[in-house]
mmCIF file of C-alpha atoms in Angstrom:
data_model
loop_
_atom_site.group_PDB
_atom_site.id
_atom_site.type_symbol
_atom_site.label_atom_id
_atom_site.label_comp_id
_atom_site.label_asym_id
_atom_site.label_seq_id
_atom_site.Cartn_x
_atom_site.Cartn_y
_atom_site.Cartn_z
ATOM 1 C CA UNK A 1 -9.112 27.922 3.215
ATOM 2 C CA UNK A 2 -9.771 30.726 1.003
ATOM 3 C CA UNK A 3 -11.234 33.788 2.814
ATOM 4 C CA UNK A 4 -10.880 36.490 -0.208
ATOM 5 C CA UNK A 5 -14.059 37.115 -2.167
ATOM 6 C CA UNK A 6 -15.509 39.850 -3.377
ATOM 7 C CA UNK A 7 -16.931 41.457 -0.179
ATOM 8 C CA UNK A 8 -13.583 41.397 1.488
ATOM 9 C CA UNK A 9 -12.149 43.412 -1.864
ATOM 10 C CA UNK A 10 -14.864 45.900 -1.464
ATOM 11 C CA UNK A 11 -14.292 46.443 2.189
ATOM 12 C CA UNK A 12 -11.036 45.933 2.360
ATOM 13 C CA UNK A 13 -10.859 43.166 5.149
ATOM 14 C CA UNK A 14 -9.442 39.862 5.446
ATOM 15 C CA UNK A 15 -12.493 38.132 6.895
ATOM 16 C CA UNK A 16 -16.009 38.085 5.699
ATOM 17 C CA UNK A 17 -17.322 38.419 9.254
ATOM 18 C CA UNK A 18 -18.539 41.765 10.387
ATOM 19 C CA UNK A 19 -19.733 42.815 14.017
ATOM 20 C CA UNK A 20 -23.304 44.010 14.021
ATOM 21 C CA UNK A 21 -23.515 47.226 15.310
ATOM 22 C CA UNK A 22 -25.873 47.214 18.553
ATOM 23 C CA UNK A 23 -26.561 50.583 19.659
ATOM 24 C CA UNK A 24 -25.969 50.624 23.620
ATOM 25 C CA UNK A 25 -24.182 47.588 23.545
ATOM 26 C CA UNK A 26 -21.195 48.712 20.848
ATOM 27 C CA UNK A 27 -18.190 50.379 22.230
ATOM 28 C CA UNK A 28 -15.531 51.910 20.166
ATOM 29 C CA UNK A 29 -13.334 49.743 21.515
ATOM 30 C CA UNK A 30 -15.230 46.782 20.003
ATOM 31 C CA UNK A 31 -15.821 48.032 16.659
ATOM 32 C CA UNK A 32 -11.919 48.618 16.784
ATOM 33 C CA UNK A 33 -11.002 44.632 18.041
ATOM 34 C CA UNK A 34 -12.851 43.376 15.228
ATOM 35 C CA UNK A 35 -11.358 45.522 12.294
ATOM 36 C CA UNK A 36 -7.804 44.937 13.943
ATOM 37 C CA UNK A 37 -9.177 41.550 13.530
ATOM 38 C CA UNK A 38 -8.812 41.585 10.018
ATOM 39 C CA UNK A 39 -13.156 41.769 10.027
ATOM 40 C CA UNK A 40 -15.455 44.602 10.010
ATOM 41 C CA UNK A 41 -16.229 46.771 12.808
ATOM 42 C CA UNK A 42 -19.144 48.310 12.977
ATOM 43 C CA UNK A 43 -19.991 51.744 14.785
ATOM 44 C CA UNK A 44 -23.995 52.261 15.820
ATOM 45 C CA UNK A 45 -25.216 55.914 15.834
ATOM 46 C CA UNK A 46 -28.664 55.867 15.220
ATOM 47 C CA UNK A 47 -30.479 58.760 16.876
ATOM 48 C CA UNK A 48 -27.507 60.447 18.368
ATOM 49 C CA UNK A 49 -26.529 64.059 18.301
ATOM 50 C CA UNK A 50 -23.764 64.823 15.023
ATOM 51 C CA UNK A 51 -21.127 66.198 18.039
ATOM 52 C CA UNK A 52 -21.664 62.741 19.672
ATOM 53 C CA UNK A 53 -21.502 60.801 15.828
ATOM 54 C CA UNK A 54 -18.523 62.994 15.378
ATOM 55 C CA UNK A 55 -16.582 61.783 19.127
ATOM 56 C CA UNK A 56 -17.255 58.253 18.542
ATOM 57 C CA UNK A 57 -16.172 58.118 15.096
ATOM 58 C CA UNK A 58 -13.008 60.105 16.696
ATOM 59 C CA UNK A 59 -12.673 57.379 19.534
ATOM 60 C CA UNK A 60 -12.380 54.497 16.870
ATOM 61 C CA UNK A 61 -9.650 56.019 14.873
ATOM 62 C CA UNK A 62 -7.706 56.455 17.813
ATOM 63 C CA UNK A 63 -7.866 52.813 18.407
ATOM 64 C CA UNK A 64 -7.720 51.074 14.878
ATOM 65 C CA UNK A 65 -5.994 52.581 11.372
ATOM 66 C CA UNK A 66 -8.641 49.694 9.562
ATOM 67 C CA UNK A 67 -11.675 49.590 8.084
ATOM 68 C CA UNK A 68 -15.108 49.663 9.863
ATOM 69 C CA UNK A 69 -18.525 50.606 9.046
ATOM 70 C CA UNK A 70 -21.008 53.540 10.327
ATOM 71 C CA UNK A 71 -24.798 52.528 10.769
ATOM 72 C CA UNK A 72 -27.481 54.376 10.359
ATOM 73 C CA UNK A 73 -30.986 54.344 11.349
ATOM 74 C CA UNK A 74 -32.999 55.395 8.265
ATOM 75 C CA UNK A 75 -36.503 56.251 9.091
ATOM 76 C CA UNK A 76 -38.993 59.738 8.868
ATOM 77 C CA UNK A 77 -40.810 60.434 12.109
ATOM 78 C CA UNK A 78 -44.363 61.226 11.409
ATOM 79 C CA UNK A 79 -45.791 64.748 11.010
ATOM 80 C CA UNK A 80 -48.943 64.176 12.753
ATOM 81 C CA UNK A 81 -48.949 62.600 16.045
ATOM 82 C CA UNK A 82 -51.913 60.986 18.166
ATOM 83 C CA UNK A 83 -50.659 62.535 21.866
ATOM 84 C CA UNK A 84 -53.603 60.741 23.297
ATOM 85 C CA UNK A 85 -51.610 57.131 22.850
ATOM 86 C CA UNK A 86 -47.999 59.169 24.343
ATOM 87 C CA UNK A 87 -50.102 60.416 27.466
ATOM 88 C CA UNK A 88 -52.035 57.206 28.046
ATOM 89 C CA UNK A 89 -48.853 55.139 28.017
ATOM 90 C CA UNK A 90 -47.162 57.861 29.973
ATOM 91 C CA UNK A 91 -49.404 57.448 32.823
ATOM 92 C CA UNK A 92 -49.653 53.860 32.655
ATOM 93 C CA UNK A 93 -45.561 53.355 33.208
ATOM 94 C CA UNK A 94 -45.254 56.179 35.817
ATOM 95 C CA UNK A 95 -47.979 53.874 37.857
ATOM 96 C CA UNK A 96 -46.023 50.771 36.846
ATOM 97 C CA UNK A 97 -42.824 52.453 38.212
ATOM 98 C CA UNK A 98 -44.048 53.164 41.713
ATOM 99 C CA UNK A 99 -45.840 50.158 42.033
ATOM 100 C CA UNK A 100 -42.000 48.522 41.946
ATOM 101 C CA UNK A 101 -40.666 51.404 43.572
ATOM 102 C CA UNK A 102 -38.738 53.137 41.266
ATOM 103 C CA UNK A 103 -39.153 56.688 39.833
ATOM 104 C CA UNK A 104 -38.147 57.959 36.939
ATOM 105 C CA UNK A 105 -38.620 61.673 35.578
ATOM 106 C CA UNK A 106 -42.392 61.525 33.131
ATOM 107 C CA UNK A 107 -40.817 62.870 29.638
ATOM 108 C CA UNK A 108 -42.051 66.073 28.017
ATOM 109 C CA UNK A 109 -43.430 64.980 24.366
ATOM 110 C CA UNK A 110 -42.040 68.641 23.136
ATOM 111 C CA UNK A 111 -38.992 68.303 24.299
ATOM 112 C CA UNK A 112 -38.168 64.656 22.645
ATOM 113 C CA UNK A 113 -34.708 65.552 20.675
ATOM 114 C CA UNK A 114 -35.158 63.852 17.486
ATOM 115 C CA UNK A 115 -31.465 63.571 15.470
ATOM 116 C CA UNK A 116 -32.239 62.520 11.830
ATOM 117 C CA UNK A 117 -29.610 60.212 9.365
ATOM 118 C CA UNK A 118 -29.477 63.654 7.430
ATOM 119 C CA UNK A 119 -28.121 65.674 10.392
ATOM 120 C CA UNK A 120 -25.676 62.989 10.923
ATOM 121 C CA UNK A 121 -24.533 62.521 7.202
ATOM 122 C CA UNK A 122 -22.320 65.407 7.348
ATOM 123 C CA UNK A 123 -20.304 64.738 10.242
ATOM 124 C CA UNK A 124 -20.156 61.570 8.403
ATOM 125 C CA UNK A 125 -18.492 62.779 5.523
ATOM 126 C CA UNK A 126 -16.119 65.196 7.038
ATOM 127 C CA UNK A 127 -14.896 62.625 8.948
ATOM 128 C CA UNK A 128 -14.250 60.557 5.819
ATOM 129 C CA UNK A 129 -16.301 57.633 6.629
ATOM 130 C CA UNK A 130 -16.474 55.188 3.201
ATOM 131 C CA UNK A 131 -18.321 52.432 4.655
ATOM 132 C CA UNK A 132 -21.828 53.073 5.794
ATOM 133 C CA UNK A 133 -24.466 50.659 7.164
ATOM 134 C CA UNK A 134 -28.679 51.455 7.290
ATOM 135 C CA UNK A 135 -31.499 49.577 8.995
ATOM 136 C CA UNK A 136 -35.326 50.401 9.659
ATOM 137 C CA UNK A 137 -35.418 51.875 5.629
ATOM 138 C CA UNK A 138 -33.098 53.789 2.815
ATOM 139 C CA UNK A 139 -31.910 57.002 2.467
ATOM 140 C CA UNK A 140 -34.064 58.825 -0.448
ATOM 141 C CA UNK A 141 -32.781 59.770 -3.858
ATOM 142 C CA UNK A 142 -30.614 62.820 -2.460
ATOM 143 C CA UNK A 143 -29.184 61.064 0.362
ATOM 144 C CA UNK A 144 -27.975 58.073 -2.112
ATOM 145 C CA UNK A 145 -26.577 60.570 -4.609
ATOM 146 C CA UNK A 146 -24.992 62.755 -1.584
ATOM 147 C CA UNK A 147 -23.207 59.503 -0.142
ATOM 148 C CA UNK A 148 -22.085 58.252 -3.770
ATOM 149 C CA UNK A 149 -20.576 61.463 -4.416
ATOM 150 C CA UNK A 150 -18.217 60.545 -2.039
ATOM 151 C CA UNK A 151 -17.419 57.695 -2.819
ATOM 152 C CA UNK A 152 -19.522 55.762 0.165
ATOM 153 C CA UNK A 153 -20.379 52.097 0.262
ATOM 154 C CA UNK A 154 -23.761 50.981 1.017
ATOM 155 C CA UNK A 155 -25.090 48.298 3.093
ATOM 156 C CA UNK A 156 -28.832 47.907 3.565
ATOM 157 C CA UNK A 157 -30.589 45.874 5.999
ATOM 158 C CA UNK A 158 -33.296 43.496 4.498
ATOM 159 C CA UNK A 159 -35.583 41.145 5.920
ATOM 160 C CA UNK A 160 -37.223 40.075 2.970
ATOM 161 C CA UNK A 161 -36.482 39.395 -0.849
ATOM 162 C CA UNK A 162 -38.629 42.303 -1.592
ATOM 163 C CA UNK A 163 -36.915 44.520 0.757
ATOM 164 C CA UNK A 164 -33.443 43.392 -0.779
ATOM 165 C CA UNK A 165 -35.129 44.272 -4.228
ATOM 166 C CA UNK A 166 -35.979 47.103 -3.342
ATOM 167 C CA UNK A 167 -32.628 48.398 -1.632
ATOM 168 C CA UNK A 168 -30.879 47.591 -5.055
ATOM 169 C CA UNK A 169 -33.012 49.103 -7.029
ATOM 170 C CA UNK A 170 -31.858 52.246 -5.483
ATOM 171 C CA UNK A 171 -28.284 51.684 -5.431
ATOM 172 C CA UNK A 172 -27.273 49.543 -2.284
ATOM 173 C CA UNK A 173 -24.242 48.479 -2.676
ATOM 174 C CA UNK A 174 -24.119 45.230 -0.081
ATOM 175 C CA UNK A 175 -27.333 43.821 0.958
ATOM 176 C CA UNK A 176 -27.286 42.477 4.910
ATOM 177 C CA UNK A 177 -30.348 39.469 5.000
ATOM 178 C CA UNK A 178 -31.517 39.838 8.677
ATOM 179 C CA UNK A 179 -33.460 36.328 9.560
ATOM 180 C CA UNK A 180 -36.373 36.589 12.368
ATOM 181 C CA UNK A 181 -33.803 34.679 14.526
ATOM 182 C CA UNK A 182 -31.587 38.011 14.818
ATOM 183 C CA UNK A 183 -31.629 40.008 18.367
ATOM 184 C CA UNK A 184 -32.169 43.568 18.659
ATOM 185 C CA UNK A 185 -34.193 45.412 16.520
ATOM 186 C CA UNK A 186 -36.037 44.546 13.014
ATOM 187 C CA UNK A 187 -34.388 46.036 9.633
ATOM 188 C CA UNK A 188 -37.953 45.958 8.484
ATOM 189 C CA UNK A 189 -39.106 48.909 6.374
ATOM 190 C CA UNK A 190 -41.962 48.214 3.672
ATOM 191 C CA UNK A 191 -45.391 48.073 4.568
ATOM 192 C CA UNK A 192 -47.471 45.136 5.522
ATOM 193 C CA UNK A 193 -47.040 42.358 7.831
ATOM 194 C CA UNK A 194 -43.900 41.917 9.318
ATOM 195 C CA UNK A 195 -41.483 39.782 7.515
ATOM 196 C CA UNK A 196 -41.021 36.750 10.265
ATOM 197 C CA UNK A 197 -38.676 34.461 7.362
ATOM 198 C CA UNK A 198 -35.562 32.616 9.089
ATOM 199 C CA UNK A 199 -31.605 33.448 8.206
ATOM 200 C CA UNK A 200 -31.598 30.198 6.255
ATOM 201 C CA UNK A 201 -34.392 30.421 4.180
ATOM 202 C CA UNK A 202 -33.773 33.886 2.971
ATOM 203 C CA UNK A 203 -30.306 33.956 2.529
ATOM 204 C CA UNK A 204 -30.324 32.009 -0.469
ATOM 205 C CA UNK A 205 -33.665 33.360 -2.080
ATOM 206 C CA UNK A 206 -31.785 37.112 -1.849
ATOM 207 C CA UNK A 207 -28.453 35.946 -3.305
ATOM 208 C CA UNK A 208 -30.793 34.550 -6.221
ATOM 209 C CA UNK A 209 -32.556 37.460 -6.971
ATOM 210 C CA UNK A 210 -29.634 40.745 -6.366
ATOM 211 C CA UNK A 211 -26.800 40.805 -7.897
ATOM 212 C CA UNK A 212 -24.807 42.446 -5.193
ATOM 213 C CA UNK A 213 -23.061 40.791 -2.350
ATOM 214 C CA UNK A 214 -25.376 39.345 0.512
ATOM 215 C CA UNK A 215 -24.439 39.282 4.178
ATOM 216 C CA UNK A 216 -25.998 36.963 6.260
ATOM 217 C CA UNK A 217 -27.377 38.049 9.793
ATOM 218 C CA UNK A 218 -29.135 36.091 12.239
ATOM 219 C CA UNK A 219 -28.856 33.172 15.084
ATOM 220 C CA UNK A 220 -25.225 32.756 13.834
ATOM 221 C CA UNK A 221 -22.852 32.312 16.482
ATOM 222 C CA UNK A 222 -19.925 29.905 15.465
ATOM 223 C CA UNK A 223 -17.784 28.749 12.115
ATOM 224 C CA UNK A 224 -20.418 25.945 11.594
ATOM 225 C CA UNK A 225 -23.307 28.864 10.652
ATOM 226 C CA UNK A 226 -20.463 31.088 9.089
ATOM 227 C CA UNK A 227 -19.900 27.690 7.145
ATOM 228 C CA UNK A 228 -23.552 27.132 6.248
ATOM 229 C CA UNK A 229 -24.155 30.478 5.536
ATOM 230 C CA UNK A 230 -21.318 30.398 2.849
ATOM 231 C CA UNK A 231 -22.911 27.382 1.291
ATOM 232 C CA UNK A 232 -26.371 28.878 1.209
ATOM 233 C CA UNK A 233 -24.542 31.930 -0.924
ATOM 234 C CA UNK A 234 -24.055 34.242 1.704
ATOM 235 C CA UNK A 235 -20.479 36.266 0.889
ATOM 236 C CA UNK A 236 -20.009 37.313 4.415
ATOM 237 C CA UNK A 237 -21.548 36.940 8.174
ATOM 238 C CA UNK A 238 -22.966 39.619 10.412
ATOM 239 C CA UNK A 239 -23.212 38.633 14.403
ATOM 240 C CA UNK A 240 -24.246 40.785 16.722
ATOM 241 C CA UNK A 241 -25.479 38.692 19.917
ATOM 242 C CA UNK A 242 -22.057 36.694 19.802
ATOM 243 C CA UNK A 243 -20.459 40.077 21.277
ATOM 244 C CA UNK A 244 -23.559 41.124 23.662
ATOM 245 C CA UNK A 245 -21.368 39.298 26.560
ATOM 246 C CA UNK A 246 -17.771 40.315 25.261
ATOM 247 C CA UNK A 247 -15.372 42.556 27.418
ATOM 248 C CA UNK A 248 -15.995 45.592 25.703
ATOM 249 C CA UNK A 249 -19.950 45.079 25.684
ATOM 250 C CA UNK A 250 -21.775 47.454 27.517
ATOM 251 C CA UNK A 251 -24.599 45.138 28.428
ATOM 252 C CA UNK A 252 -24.783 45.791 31.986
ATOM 253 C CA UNK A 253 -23.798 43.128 34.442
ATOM 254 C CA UNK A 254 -27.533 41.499 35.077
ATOM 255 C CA UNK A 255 -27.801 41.242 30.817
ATOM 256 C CA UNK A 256 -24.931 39.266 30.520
ATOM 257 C CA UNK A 257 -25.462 36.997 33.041
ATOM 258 C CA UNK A 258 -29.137 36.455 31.760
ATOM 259 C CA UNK A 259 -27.919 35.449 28.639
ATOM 260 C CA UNK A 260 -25.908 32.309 30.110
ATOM 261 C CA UNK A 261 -28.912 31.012 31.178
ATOM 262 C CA UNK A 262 -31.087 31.372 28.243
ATOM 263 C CA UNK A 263 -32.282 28.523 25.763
ATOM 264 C CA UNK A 264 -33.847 28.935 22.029
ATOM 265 C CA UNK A 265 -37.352 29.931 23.143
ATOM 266 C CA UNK A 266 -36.524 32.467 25.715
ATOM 267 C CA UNK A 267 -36.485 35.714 23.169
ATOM 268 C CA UNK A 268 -39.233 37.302 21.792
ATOM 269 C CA UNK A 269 -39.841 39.637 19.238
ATOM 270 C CA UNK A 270 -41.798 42.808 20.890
ATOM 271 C CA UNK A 271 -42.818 46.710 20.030
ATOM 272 C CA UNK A 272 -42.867 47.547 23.979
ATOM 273 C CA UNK A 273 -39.539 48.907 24.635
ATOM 274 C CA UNK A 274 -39.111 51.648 21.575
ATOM 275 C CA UNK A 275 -42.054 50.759 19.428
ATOM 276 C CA UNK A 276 -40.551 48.762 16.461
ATOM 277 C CA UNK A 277 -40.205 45.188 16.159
ATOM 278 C CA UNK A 278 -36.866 43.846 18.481
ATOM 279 C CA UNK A 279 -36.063 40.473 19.969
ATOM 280 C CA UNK A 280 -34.992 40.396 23.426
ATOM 281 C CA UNK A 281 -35.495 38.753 26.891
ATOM 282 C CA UNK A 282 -38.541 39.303 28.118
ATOM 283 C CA UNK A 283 -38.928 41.187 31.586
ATOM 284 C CA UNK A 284 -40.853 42.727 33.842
ATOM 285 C CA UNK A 285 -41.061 46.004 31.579
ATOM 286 C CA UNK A 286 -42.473 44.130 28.561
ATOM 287 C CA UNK A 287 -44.550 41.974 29.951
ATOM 288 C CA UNK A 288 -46.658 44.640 31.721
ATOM 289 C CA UNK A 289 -46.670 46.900 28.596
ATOM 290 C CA UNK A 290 -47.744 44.510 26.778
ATOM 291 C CA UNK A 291 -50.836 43.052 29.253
ATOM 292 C CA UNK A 292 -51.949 46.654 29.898
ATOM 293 C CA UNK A 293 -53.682 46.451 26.382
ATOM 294 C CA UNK A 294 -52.677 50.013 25.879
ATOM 295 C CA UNK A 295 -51.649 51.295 21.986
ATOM 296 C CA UNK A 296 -47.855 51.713 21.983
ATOM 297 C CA UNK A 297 -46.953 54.539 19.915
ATOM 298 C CA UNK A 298 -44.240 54.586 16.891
ATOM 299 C CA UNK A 299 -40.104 55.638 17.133
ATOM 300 C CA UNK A 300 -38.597 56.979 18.632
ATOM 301 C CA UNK A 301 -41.719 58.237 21.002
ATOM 302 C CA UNK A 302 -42.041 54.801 22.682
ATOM 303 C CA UNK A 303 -38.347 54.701 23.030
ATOM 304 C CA UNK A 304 -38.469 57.706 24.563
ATOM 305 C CA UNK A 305 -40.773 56.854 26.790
ATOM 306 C CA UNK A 306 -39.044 54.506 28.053
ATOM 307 C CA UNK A 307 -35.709 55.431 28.252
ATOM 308 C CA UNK A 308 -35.909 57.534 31.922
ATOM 309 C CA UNK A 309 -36.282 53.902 33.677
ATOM 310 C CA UNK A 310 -34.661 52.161 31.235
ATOM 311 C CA UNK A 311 -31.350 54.642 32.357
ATOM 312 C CA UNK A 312 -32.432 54.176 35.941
ATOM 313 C CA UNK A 313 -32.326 50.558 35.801
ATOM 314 C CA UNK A 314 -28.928 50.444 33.927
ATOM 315 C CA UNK A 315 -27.700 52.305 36.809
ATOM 316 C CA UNK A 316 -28.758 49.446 39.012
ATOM 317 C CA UNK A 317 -27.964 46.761 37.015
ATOM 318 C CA UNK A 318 -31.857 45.732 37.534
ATOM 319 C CA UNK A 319 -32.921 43.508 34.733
ATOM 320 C CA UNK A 320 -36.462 44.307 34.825
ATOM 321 C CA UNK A 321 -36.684 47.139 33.639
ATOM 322 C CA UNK A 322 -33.877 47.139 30.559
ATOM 323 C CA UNK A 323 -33.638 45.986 27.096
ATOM 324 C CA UNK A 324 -31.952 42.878 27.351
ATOM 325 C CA UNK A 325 -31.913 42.105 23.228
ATOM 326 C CA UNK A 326 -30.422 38.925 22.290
ATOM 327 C CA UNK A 327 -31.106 36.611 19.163
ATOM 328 C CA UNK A 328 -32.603 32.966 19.695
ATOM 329 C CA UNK A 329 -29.057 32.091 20.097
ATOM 330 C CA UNK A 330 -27.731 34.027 21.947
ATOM 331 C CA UNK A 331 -27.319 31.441 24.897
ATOM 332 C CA UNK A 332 -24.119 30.628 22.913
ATOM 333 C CA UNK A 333 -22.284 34.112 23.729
ATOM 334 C CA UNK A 334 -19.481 34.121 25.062
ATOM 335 C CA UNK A 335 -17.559 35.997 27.808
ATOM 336 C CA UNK A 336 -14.345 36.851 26.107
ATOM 337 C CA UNK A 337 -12.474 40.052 24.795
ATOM 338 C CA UNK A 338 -14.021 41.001 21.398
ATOM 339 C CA UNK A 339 -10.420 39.770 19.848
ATOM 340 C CA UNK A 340 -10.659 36.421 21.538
ATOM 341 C CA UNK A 341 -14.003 35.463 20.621
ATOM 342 C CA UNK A 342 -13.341 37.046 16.434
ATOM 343 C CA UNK A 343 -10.285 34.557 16.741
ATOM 344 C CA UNK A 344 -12.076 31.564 17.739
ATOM 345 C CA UNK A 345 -14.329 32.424 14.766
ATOM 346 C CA UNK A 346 -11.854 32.369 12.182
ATOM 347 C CA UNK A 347 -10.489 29.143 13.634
ATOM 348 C CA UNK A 348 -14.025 26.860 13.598
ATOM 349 C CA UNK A 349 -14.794 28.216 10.951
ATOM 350 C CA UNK A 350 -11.632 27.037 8.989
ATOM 351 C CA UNK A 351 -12.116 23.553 10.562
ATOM 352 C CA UNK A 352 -16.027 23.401 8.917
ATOM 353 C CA UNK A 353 -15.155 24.345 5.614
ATOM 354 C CA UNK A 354 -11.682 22.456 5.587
ATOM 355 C CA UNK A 355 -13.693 18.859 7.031
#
């Protein structure tokens, strides 16, 4: 079959297939499988420090001379803050904690580090990054001129024809179509009700209306959705929860084994853990958040909030009380190197489109 379209000559890949970047879950080591793949690595650093952007981005070029992407996540925090909603949930998990026996440290609001996609975009550039991904909104008018000054590609995360409008109206080079199927967190960004439309519905109703590429993202997890997706107009695939069990995942022990057993209703789509929209598994953590009735505030303050046990639990490989994100199928993961499992991709999805 014929792989080479126009996405692969922007990118400069063989395959149209393109790791998602999951941020706790990505390792350098599998952005770098995939690109030596002959796909698209993908490198999450949404949120973190520009020394820590800067040793990552390091840590992949030691281990791959190809292509891969840098994602960003593209939000403004807000400049006036209810602290009543940060305190009340604040006391609320500290009493949930000890009533499962576990502690974890109560987080000062003032001391929340907050790392924005502009104190990142310089590391970014120095280290001659020319493929850059962005979810949760867009970078403003300065930011897009900054990053085609040097020569950048964009990919914007949409979850709705509007969205998708809207990101190439400003200058987006790729646009990624996230369905509601997708794990992890929501690419949402313009106001109103959240946009709940499936991978295979809005696929096709975005490549109709942009005139840039379209990636497809969501529930895919074999050549038989690569395939579909192709048909539907889709120039490449993003997967993310295909790699959540992979060898160089760092979904801790308990995630990975919950995901063998899951079917297509055991995700949900929930604000509890950071306080924007993200499918996951549901646990003990979510489910109490969400019966205490209690307001959960924006990000990255929820997020924060939780991350003390969230770390704790990691450290115990106790499922309760992580984020366990997955996509509706996600059951289908499976527990290979990142090379392996990009391999077995290529060759299903050869057989589809060759049947």
């Amino acid at each position: 079959m014929e792989w080479k379209n126009e996405l692969t000559r922007m990118l400069g890949i063989t395959y149209p297939l393109i790791q998602a970047p999951m941020l706790g879950i990505t390792t350098p080591a599998m952005v770098a499988a995939v690109s030596n793949s002959g796909g698209l690595g993908s490198l999450p650093v949404g949120g973190l420090p520009p020394d820590k952007v800067t040793s990552l981005i390091r840590e992949v070029k030691g281990l791959t001379q190809q292509p891969f992407a840098v994602n960003l996540f593209v939000y403004e925090r807000e400049e006036h803050y209810d602290r009543k909603t940060f305190d009340d949930m604040q006391e609320f998990l500290q009493f949930l904690y000890g009533a499962n026996r576990l502690a974890a440290a109560p987080v000062n609001f003032d001391e929340i580090p907050f790392y924005s996609w502009r104190d990142q975009l310089p590391v970014i550039l120095a280290a001659g990054i020319k493929y850059v991904s962005f979810t949760f909104g867009m970078p403003d008018t300065a930011g897009f001129e900054l990053l085609k000054q040097h020569q950048v590609l964009l990919m914007g995360t949409a979850t709705s024809v509007e969205e998708a409008s809207v990101l190439t109206a400003a200058g987006t080079d790729v646009v990624i179509a996230q369905g509601i199927e997708a794990g992890g967190h929501r690419g949402s960004f313009l106001p109103g009700e959240l946009p709940k439309t499936g991978t295979f519905a809005l696929v096709p109703q975005i490549a109709d209306r942009v005139r840039v590429p379209v990636i497809a993202a969501g529930g895919i997890m074999d050549g038989r959705g690569v395939a579909a997706a192709k048909m539907l107009g889709a120039a490449g695939v993003q997967m993310g929860s295909l790699f959540l069990r992979a060898h160089e995942s760092l979904a801790t022990p308990a995630h990975k084994a919950a995901l063998a057993d899951i079917t297509d209703t055991d995700t949900l789509l929930t604000r509890a853990i950071s306080g924007r929209w993200a499918r996951g598994v549901r646990n003990t953590l979510i489910t109490e958040i969400e019966a205490s009735g209690l307001p959960v505030s924006e990000y990255p303050y929820q997020d924060a909030l939780t991350q003390p046990i969230r770390k704790v639990a990691r450290e115990l490989d106790n499922p309760a009380f992580v984020n366990m994100w997955a996509g509706q199928a996600a059951g289908k993961a499976r527990a290979w190197s990142a090379a392996d499992i990009f391999a077995e991709l290529v060759r299903e999805t050869a057989l589809a489109l060759n049947k």
